[in-house]
PDB file of C-alpha atoms in Angstrom:
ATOM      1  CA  UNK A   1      89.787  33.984 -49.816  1.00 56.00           C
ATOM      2  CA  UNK A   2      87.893  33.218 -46.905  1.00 58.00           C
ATOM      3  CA  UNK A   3      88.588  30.254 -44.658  1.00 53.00           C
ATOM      4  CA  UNK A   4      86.241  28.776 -41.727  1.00 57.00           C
ATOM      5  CA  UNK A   5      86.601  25.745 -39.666  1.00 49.00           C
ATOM      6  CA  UNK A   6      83.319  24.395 -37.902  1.00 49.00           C
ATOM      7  CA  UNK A   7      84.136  22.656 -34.865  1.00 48.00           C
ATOM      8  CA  UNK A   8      81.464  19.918 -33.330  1.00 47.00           C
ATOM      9  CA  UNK A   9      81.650  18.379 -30.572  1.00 50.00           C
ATOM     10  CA  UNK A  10      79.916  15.029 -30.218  1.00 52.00           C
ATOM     11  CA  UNK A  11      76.138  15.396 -29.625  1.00 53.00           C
ATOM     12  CA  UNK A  12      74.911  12.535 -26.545  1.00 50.00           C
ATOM     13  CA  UNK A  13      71.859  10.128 -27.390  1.00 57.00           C
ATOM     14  CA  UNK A  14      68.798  11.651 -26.712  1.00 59.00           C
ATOM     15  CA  UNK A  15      66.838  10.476 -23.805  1.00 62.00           C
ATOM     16  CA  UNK A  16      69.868   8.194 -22.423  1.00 80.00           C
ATOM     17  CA  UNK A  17      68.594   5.730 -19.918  1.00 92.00           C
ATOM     18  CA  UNK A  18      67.880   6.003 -16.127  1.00 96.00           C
ATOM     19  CA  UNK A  19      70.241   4.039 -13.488  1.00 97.00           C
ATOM     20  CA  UNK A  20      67.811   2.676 -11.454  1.00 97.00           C
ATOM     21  CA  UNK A  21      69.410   2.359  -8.198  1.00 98.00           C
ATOM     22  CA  UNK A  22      68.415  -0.245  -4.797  1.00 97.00           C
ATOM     23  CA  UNK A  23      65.360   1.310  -4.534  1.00 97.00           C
ATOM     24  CA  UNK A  24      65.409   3.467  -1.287  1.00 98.00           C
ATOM     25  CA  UNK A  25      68.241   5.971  -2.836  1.00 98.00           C
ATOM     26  CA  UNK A  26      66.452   8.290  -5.888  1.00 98.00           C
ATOM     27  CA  UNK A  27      67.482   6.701  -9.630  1.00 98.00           C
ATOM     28  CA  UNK A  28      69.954   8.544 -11.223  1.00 97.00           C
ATOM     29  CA  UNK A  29      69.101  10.099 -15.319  1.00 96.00           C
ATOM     30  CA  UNK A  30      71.842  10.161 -17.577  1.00 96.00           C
ATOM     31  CA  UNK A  31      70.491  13.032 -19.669  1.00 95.00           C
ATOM     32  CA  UNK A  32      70.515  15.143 -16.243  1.00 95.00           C
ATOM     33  CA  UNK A  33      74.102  14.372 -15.204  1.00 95.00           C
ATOM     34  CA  UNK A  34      75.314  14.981 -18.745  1.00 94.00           C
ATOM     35  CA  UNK A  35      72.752  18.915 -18.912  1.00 93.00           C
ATOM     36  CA  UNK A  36      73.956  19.703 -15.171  1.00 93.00           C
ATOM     37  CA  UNK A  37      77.576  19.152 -15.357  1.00 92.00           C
ATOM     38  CA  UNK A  38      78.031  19.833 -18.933  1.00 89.00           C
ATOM     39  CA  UNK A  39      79.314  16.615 -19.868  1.00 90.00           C
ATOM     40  CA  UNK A  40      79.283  16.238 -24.214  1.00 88.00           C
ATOM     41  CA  UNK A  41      79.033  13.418 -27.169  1.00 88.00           C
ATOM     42  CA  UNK A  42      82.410  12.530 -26.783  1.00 89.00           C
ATOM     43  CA  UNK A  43      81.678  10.779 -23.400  1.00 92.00           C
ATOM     44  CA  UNK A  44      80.293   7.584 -23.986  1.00 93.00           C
ATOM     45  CA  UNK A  45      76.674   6.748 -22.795  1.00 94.00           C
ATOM     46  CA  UNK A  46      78.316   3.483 -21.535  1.00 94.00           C
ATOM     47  CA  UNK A  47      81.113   5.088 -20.590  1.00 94.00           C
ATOM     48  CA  UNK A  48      78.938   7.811 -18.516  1.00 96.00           C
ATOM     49  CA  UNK A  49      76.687   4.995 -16.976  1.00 96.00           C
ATOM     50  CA  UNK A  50      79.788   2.899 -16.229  1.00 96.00           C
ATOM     51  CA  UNK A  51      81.341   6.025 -14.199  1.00 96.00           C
ATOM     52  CA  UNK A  52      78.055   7.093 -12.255  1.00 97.00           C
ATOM     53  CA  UNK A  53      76.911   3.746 -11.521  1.00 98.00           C
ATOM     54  CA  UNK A  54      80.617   3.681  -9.930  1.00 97.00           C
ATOM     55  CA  UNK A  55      79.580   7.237  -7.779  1.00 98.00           C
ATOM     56  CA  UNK A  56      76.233   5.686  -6.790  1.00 98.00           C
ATOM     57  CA  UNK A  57      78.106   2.966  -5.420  1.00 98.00           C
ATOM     58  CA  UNK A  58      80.775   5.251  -3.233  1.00 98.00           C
ATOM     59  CA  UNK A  59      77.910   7.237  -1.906  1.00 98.00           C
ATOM     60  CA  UNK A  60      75.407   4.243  -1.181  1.00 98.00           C
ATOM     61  CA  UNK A  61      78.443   3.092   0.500  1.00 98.00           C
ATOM     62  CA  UNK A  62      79.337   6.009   2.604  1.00 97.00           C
ATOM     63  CA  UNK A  63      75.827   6.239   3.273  1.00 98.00           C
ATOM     64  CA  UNK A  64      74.756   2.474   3.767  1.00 98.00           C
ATOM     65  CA  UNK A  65      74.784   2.817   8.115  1.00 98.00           C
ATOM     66  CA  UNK A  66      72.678   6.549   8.395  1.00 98.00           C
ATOM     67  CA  UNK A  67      69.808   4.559   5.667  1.00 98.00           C
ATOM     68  CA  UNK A  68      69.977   1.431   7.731  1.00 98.00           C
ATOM     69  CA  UNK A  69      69.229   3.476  11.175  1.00 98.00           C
ATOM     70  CA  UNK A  70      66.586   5.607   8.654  1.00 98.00           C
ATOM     71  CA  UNK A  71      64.917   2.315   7.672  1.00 98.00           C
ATOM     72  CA  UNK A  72      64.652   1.118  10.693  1.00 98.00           C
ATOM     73  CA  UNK A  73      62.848   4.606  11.971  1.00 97.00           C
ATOM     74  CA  UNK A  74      60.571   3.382   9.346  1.00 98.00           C
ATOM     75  CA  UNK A  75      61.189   5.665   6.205  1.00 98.00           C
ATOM     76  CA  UNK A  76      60.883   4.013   3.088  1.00 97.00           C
ATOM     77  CA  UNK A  77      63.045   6.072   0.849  1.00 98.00           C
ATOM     78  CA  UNK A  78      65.188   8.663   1.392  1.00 98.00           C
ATOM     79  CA  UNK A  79      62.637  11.492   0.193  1.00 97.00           C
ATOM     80  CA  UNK A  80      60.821  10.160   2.880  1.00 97.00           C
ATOM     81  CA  UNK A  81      63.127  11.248   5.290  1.00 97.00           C
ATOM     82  CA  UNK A  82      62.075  14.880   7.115  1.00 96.00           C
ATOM     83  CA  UNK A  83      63.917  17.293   5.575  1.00 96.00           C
ATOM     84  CA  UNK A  84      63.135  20.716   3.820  1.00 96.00           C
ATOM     85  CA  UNK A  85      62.041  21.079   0.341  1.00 96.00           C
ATOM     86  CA  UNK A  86      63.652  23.425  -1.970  1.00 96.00           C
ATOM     87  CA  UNK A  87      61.181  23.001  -5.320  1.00 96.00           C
ATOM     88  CA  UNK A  88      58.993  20.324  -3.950  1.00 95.00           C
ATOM     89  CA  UNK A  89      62.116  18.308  -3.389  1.00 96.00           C
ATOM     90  CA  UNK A  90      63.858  17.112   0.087  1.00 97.00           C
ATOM     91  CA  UNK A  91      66.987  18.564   0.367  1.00 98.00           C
ATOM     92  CA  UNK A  92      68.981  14.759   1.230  1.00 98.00           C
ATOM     93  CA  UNK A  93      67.650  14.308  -2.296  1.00 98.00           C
ATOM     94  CA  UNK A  94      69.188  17.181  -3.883  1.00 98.00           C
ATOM     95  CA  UNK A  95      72.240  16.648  -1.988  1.00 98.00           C
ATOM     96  CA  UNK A  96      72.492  13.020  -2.499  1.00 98.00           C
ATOM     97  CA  UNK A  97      72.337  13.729  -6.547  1.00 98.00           C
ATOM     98  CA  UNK A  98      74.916  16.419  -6.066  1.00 97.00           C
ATOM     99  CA  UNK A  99      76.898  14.268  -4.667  1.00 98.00           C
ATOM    100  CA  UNK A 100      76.682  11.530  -7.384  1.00 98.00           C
ATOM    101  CA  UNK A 101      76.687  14.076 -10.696  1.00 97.00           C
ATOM    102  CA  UNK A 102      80.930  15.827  -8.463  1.00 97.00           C
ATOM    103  CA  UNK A 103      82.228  12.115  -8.276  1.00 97.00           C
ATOM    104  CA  UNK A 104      81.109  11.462 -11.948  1.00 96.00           C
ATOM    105  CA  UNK A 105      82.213  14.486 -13.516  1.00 95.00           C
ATOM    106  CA  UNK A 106      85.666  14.243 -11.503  1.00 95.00           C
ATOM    107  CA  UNK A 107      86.066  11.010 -12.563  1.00 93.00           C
ATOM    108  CA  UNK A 108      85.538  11.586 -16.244  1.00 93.00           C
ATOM    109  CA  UNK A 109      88.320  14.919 -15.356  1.00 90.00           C
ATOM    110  CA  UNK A 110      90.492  12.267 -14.193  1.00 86.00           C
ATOM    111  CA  UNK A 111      90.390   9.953 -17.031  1.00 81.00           C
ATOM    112  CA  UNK A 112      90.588  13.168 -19.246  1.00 62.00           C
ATOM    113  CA  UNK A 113      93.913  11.906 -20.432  1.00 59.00           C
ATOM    114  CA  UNK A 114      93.108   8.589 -21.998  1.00 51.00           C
ATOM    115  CA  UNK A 115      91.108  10.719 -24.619  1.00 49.00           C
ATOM    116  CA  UNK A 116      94.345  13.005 -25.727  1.00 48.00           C
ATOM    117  CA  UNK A 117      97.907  12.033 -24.613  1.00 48.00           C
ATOM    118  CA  UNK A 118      99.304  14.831 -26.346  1.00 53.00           C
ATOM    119  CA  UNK A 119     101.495  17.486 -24.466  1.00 54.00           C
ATOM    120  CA  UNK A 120      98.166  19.633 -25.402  1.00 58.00           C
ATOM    121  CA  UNK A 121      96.243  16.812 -23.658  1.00 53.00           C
ATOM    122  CA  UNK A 122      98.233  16.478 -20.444  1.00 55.00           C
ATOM    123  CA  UNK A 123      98.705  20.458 -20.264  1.00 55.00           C
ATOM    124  CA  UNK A 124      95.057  20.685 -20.476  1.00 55.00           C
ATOM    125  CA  UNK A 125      94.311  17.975 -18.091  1.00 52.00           C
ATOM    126  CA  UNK A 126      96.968  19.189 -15.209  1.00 54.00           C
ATOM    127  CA  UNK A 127      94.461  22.234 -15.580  1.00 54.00           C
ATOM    128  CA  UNK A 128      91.529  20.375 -14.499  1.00 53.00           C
ATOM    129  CA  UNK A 129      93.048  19.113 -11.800  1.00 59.00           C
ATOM    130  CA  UNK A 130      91.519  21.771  -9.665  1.00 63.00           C
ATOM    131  CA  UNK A 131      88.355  21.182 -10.235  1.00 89.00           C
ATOM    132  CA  UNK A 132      89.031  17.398  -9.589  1.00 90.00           C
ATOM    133  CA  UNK A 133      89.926  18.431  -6.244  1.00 90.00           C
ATOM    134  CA  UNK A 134      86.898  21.147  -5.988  1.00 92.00           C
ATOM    135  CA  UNK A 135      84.195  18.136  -7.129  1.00 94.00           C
ATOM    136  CA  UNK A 136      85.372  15.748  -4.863  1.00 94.00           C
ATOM    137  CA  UNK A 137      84.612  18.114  -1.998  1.00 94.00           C
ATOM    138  CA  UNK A 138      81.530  19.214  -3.195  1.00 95.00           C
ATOM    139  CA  UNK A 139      80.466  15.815  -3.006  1.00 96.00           C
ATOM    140  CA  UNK A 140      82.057  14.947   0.431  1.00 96.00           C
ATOM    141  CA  UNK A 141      80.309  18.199   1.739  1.00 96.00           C
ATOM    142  CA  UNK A 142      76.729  17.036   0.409  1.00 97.00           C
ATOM    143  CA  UNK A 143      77.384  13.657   1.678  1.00 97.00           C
ATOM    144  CA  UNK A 144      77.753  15.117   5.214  1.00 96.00           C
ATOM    145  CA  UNK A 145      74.966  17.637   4.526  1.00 96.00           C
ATOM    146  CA  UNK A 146      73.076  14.046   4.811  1.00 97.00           C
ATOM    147  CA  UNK A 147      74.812  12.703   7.618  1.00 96.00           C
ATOM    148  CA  UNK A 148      74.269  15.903   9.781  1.00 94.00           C
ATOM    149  CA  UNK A 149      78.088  16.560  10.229  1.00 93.00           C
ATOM    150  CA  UNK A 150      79.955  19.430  10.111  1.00 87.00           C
ATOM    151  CA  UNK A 151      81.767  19.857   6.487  1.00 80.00           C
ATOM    152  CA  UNK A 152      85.472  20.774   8.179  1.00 76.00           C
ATOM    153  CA  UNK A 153      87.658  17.681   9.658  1.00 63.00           C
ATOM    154  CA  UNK A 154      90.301  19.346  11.646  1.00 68.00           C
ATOM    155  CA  UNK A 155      93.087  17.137  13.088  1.00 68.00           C
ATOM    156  CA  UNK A 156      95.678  18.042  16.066  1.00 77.00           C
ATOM    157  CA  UNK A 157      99.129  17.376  15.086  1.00 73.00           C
TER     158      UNK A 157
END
């Protein structure tokens, strides 16, 4: 007798909506963050758009001062802002998604145990903690990749 279990994991709506953000930071696509940080179905699309529009907000905010002083050099947006292009893209712009897709995805890690409160859950959920830890810097470092400032903070005791 032979026996097989098909798992599936939630598919996402196709063609989920774009955040459009303040208009001088890039819009952000839903069906990108979920492809690039391999984010599945059983992630809301409100959920997911409630989370990133909550990262746009932190970085906008930690960036708010360096756009105001780039406005006022007269840039319109930030791809308008020199930088170097890796495919036909500025770099701030890359970064400034990167930084927006790590504070999603570790906040989704985070909330990882609301979904399965299990001792399975919570064993696999204190081992994501790591990579909580690893996205959050990934996005601190591109956010100072924008700012021009060294990636290491190193405090005298």
């Amino acid at each position: 007798m032979t026996f097989q279990v098909t798992a599936t994991v939630p598919v996402a709506e196709e063609n989920e909506a774009v955040i459009v953000n303040d208009g001088w930071f890039p819009d952000v696509s839903l069906t990108n963050i979920r492809d690039l940080t391999r984010i599945d179905g059983t992630i809301t699309s409100p959920r997911l758009r409630e989370l990133t529009i909550n990262a746009m907000d932190t970085v906008n905010s930690e960036l708010e001062a360096w756009k105001q002083a780039k406005v006022a050099d007269g840039h319109e947006n930030l791809a308008a802002v020199p930088a170097s292009k890796l495919d036909n893209i500025s770099k701030n712009v890359h970064r400034y998604t990167r930084a927006v897709y790590c504070l999603t995805k570790a906040n989704i890690i985070e909330r990882y145990r609301d979904y399965d409160s299990s001792n399975d859950g919570n064993k696999r959920a204190d081992e994501l903690d790591p990579s909580v830890g690893d996205l959050q810097r990934d996005a601190r470092w591109a956010i100072n990749d924008i700012l021009g400032i060294s990636r290491t903070t190193i405090e005298l005791i």
